CSV table of C-alpha atoms in Angstrom, one decimal:
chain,number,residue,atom,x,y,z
A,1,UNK,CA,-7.1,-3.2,27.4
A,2,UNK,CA,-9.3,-6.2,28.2
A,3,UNK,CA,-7.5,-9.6,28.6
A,4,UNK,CA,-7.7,-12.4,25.7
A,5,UNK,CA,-9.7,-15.3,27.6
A,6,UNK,CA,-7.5,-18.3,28.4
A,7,UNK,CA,-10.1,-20.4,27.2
A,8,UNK,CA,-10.8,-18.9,23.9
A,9,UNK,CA,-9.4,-21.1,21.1
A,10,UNK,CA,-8.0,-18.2,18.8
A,11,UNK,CA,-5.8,-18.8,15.8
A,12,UNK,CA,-3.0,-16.8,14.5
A,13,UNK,CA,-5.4,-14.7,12.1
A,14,UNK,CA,-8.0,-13.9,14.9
A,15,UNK,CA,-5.1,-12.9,17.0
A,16,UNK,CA,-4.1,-10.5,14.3
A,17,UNK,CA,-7.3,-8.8,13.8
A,18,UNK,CA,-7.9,-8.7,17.6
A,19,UNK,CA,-4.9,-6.8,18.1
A,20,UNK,CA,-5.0,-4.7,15.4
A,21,UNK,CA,-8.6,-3.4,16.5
A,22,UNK,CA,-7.0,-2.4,19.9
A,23,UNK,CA,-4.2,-0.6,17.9
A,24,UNK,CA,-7.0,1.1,16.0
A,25,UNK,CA,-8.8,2.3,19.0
A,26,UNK,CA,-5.5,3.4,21.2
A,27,UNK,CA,-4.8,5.3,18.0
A,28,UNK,CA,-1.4,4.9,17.9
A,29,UNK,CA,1.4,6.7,15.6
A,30,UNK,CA,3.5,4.4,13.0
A,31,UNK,CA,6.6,4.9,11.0
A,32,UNK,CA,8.8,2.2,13.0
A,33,UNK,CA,8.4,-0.8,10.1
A,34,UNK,CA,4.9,-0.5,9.4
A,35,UNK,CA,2.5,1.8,8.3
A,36,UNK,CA,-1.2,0.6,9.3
A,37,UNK,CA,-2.5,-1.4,12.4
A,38,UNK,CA,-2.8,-4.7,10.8
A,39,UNK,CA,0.6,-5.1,9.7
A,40,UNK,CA,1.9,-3.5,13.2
A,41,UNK,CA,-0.3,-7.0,15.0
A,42,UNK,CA,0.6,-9.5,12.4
A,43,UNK,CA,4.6,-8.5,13.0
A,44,UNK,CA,3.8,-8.9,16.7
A,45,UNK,CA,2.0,-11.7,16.5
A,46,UNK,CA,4.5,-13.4,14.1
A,47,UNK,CA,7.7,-12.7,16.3
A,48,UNK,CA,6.2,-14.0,19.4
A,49,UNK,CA,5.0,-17.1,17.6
A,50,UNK,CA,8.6,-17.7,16.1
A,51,UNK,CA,6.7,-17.6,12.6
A,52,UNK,CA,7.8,-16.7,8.9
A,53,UNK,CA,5.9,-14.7,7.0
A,54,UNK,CA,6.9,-17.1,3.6
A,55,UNK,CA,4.5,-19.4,5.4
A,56,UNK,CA,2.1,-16.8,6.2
A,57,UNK,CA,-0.9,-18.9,4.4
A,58,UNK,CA,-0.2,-21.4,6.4
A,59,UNK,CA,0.7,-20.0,9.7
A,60,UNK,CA,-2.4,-17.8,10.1
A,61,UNK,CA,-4.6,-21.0,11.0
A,62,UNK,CA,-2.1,-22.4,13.2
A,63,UNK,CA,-3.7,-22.1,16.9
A,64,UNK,CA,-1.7,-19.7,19.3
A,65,UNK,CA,-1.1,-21.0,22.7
A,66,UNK,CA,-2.4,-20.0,26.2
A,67,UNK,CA,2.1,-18.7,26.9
A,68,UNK,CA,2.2,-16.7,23.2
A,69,UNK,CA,-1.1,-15.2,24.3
A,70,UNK,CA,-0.1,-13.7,27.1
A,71,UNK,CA,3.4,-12.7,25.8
A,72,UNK,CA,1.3,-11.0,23.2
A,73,UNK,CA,-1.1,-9.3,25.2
A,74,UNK,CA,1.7,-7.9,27.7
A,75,UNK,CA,4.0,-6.3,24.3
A,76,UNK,CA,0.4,-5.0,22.9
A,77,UNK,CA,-0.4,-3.4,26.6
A,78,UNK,CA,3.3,-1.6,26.1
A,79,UNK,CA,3.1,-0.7,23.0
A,80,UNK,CA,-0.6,0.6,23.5
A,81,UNK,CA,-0.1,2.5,27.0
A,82,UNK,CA,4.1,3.5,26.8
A,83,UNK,CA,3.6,4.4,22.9
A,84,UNK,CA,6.6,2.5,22.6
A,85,UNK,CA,7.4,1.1,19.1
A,86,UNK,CA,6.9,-2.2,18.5
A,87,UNK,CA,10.7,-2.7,17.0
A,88,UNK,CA,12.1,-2.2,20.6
A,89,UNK,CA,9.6,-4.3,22.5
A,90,UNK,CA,10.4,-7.2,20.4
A,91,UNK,CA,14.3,-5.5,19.6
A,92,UNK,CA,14.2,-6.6,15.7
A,93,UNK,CA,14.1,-4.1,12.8
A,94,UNK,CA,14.5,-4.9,8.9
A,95,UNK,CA,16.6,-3.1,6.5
A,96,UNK,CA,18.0,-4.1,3.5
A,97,UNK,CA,16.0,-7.7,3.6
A,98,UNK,CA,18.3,-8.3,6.9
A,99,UNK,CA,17.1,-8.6,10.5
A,100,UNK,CA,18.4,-6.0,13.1
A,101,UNK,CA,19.2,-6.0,16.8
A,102,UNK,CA,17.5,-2.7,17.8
A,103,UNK,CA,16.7,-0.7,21.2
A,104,UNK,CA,16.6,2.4,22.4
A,105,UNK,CA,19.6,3.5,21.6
A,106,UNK,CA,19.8,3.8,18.1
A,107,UNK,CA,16.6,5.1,15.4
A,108,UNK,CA,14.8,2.2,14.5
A,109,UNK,CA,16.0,1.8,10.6
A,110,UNK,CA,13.3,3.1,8.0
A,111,UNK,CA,15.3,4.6,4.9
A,112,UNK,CA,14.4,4.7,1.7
A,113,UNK,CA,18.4,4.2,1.1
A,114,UNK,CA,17.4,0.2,1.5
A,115,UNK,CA,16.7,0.4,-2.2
A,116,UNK,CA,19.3,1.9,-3.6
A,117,UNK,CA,21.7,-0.6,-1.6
A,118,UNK,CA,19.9,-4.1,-2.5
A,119,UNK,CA,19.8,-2.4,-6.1
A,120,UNK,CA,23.5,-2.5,-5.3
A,121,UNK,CA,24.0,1.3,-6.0
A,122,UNK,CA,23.3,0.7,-9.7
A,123,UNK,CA,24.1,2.8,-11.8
A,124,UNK,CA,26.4,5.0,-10.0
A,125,UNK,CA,28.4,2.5,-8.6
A,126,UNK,CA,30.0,-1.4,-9.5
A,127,UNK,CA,28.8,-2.7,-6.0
A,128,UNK,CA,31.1,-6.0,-6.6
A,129,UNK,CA,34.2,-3.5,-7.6
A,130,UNK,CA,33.9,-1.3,-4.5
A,131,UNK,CA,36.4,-1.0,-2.3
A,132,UNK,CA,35.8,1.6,0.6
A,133,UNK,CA,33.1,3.0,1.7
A,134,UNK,CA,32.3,5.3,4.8
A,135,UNK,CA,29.0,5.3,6.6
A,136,UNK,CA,28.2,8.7,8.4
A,137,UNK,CA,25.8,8.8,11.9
A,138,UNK,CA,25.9,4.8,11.5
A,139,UNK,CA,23.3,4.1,14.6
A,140,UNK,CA,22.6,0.1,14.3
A,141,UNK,CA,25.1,0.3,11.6
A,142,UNK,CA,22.5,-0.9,9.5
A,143,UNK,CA,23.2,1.0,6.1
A,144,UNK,CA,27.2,0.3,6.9
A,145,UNK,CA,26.2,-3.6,7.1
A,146,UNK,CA,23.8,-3.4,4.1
A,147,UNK,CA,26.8,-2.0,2.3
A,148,UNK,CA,29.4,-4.8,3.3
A,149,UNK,CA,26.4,-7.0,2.0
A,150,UNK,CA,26.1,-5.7,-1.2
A,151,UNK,CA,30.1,-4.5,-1.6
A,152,UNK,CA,31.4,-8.1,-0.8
A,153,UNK,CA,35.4,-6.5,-1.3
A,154,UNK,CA,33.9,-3.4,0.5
A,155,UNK,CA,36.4,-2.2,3.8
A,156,UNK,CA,33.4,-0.1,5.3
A,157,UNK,CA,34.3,2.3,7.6
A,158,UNK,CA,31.0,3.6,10.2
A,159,UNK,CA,31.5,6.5,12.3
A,160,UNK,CA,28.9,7.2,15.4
A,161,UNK,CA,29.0,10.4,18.0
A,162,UNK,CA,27.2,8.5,20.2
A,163,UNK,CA,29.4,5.6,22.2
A,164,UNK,CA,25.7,3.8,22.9
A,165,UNK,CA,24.9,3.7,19.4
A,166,UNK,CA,28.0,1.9,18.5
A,167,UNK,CA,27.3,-0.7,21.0
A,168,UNK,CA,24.3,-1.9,19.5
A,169,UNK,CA,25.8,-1.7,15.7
A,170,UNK,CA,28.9,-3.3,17.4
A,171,UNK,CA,25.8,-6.3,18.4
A,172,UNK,CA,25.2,-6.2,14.6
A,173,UNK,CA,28.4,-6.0,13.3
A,174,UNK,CA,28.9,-9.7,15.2
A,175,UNK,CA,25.6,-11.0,14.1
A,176,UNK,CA,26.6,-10.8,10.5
A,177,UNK,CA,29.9,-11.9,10.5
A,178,UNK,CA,31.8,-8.4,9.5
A,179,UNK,CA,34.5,-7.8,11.7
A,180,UNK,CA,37.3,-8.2,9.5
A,181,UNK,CA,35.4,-5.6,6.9
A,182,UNK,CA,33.2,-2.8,9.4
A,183,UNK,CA,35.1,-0.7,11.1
A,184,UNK,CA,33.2,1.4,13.8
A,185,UNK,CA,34.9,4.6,15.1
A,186,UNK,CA,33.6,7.0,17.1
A,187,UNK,CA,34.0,10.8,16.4
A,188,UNK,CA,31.6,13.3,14.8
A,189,UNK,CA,31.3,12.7,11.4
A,190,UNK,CA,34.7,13.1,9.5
A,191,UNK,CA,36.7,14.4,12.5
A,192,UNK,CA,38.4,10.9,13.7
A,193,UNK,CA,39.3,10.1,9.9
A,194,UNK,CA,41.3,13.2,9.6
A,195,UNK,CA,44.7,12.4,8.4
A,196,UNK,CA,43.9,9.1,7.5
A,197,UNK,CA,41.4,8.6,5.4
A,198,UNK,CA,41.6,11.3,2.5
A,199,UNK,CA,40.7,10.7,-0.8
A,200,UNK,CA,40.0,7.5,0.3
A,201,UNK,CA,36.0,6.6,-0.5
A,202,UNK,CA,34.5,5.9,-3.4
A,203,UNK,CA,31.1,5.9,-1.5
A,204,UNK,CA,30.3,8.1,1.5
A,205,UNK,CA,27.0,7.6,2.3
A,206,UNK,CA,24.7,8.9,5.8
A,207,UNK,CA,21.3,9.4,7.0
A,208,UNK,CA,22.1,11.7,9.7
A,209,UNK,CA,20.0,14.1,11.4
A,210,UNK,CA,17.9,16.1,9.5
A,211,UNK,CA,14.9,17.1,12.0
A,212,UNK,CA,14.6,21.0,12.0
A,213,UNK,CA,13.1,22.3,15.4
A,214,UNK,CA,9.5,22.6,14.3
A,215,UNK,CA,9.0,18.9,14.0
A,216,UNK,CA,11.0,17.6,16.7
A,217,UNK,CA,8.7,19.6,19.2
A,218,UNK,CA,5.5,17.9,16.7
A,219,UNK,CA,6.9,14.4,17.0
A,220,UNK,CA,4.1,11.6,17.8
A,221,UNK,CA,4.4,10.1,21.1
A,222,UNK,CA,6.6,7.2,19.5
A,223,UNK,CA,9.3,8.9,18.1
A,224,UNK,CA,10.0,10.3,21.4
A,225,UNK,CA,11.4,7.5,22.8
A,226,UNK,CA,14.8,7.5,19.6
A,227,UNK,CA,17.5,9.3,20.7
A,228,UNK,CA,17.5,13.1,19.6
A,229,UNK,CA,20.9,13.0,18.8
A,230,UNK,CA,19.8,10.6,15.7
A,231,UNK,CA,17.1,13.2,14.7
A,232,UNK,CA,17.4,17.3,15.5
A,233,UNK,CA,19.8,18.9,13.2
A,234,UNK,CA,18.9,22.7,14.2
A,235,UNK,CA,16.3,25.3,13.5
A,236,UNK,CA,15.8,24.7,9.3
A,237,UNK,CA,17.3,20.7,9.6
A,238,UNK,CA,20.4,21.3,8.4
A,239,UNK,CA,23.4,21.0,10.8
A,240,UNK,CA,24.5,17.9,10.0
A,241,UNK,CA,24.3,18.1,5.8
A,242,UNK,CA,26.1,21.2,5.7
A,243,UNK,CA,28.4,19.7,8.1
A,244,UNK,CA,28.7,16.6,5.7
A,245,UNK,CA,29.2,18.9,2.6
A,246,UNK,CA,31.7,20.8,4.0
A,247,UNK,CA,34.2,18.0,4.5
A,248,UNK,CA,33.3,15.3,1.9
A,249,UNK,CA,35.0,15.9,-1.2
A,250,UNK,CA,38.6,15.8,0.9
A,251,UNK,CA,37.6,12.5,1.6
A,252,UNK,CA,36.2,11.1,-1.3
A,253,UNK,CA,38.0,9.5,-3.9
A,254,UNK,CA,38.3,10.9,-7.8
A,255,UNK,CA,34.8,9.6,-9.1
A,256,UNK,CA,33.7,9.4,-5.9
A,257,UNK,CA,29.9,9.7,-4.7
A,258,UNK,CA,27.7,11.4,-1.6
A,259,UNK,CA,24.6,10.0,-0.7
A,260,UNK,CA,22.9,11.9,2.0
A,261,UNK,CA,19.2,11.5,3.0
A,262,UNK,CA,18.0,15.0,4.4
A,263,UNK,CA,14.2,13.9,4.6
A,264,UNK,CA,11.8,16.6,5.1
A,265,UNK,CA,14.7,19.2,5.1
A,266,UNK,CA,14.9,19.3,1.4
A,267,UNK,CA,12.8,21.8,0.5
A,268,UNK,CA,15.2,24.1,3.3
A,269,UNK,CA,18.3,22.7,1.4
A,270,UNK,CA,17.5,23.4,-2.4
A,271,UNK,CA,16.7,27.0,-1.3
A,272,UNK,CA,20.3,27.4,1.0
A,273,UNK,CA,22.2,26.5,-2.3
A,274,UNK,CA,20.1,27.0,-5.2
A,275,UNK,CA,23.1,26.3,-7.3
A,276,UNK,CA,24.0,23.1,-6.9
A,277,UNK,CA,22.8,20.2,-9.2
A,278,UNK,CA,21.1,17.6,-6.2
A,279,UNK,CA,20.4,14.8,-7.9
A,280,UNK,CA,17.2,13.4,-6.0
A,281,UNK,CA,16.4,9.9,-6.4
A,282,UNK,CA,12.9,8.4,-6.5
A,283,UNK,CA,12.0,5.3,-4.9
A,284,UNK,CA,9.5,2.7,-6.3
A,285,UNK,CA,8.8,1.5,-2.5
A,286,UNK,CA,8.5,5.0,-1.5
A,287,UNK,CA,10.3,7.9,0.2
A,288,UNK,CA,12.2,10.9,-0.8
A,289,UNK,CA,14.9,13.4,0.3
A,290,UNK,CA,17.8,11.7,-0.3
A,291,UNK,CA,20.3,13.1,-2.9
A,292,UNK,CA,23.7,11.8,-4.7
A,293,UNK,CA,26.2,14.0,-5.5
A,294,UNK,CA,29.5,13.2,-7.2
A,295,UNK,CA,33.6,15.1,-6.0
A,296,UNK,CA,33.8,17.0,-8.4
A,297,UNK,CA,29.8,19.4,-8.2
A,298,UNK,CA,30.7,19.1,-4.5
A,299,UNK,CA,33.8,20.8,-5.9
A,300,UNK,CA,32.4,23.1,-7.9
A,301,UNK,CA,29.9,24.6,-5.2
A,302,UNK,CA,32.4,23.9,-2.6
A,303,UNK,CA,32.9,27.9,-1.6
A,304,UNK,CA,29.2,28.0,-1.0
A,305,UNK,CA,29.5,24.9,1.2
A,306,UNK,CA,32.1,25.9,3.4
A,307,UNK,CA,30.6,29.6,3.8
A,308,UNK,CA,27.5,28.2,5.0
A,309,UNK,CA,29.3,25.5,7.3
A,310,UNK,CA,31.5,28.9,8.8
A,311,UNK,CA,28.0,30.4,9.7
A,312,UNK,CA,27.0,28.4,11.7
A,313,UNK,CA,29.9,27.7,13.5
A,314,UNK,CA,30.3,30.7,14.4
């Protein structure tokens, strides 16, 4: 990657474009905030400048010094030769309209969940009436925080396997002010809220694993670096929503709702339990796979549920 010449008087836009050709060339996989190569160089070029992108029209003639070149260059040399994404070079992530700590311990947040939370879970739920939710696989705690956000008498609880994961969302948690209304427990999925915690959601909500085997041994060079705990859920994708079905209507309350995002693994989902009435949602800023369902059709498919849950278990 050839250097940026010290002498060359280059401006915020010319920055851009220089660094998105060099993203072009290296060919690199995205998926980790932004989709194309431009928008991948302007958020580096914008973070290391300490810019906002309300002022974008502004900011893109503004010159870039000879120290934010070089910081640039380095972080575009990473993110070029280690494949690493750019939201753990520069440890920031958005979800929701709110900045994240991120690194490599957690998935860098991308659901399409985002939308339903700033829509404030119209029309399923009264987002200023909510009173407990529970977030499932939590990782930065992210959706959990979202949630608090948009549920401002919301008690959240956000359960993580993985002690690592917590200690970023714990870094999170702190940045936003909600430790008197995010609780973050450690267990797999429901098991550390047995006998505690029945009956007691009116929201559970997750984006848990949901890789099936296939694509975790196709994933782009990128993806390797997030955990695989946040990702591989067995050979058809779906460990951990069976898992979650098996369990949730004990937990949630009477008019509850589940909200599970199962990705690609739909398809493999709708064919497991052809019965059940997944409501799919559909996103204006794009994605899909996520469903809603409320207690009672969890209820009323719950025998299938559980006999696929004891399947695999065994």
């Amino acid at each position: 990657m050839p250097a940026i010449s010290e002498s060359q008087q280059t401006n915020v836009e010319q920055l851009i474009r220089i660094i998105a050709a060099r993203f072009e060339d290296a060919g690199l996989a995205y998926g980790h905030g932004t989709d194309n190569a431009i928008d991948e160089a302007a958020w580096l070029v914008f973070a290391v400048c300490k810019l906002a992108h309300e002022d974008s029209a502004q900011s893109y003639l503004r010159p870039v010094t000879p120290t934010e070149r070089a910081e640039i260059e380095r972080l575009a040399r990473e993110r070029i030769e280690r494949r690493i994404p750019l939201a753990y070079l520069l440890h920031q992530a958005w979800f929701a309209g709110l900045e994240f700590y991120v690194d490599e311990r957690v998935l860098v947040p991308r659901s399409p969940l985002a939308e339903l939370i700033v829509g404030a879970f119209s029309p399923w739920l009264r987002a200023a009436e909510l009173r407990r939710a529970l977030d499932l696989g939590t990782g930065s705690g992210c959706i959990a925080i979202a949630t608090a956000m948009t549920c401002p008498l919301a008690q959240v609880d956000a359960v993580d396997l993985s002690v690592d994961a917590l200690a970023v969302a714990a870094i999170n948690v702190e940045r936003f002010g909600l430790k008197d209304r995010l609780h973050l427990i450690q267990g797999n999925f429901f098991d550390p809220l047995r006998g505690k915690h029945e009956k007691d959601y009116e929201l559970i909500i997750s984006n848990p694993p949901y890789v099936d085997r296939q694509d975790m041994q196709d994933l782009r060079a990128e993806f390797r670096h997030e955990p695989a705990l946040g990702l591989a859920a067995g050979s058809d994708g779906l460990d951990s929503v069976i898992t979650i079905l098996h369990d949730a209507s004990r937990f949630l309350a009477d008019g509850g709702i589940l909200v599970v995002e199962v990705g690609n693994s739909q398809e493999a989902l709708e064919k497991l339990f052809p019965q059940a009435e997944f409501l799919w949602l559909e996103f204006a800023r794009g994605g899909q796979g996520v469903f809603l369902l409320g207690k009672a059709e969890i209820e009323r498919n719950q025998a299938d549920f559980d006999r696929a849950f004891y399947e695999r278990v065994e």
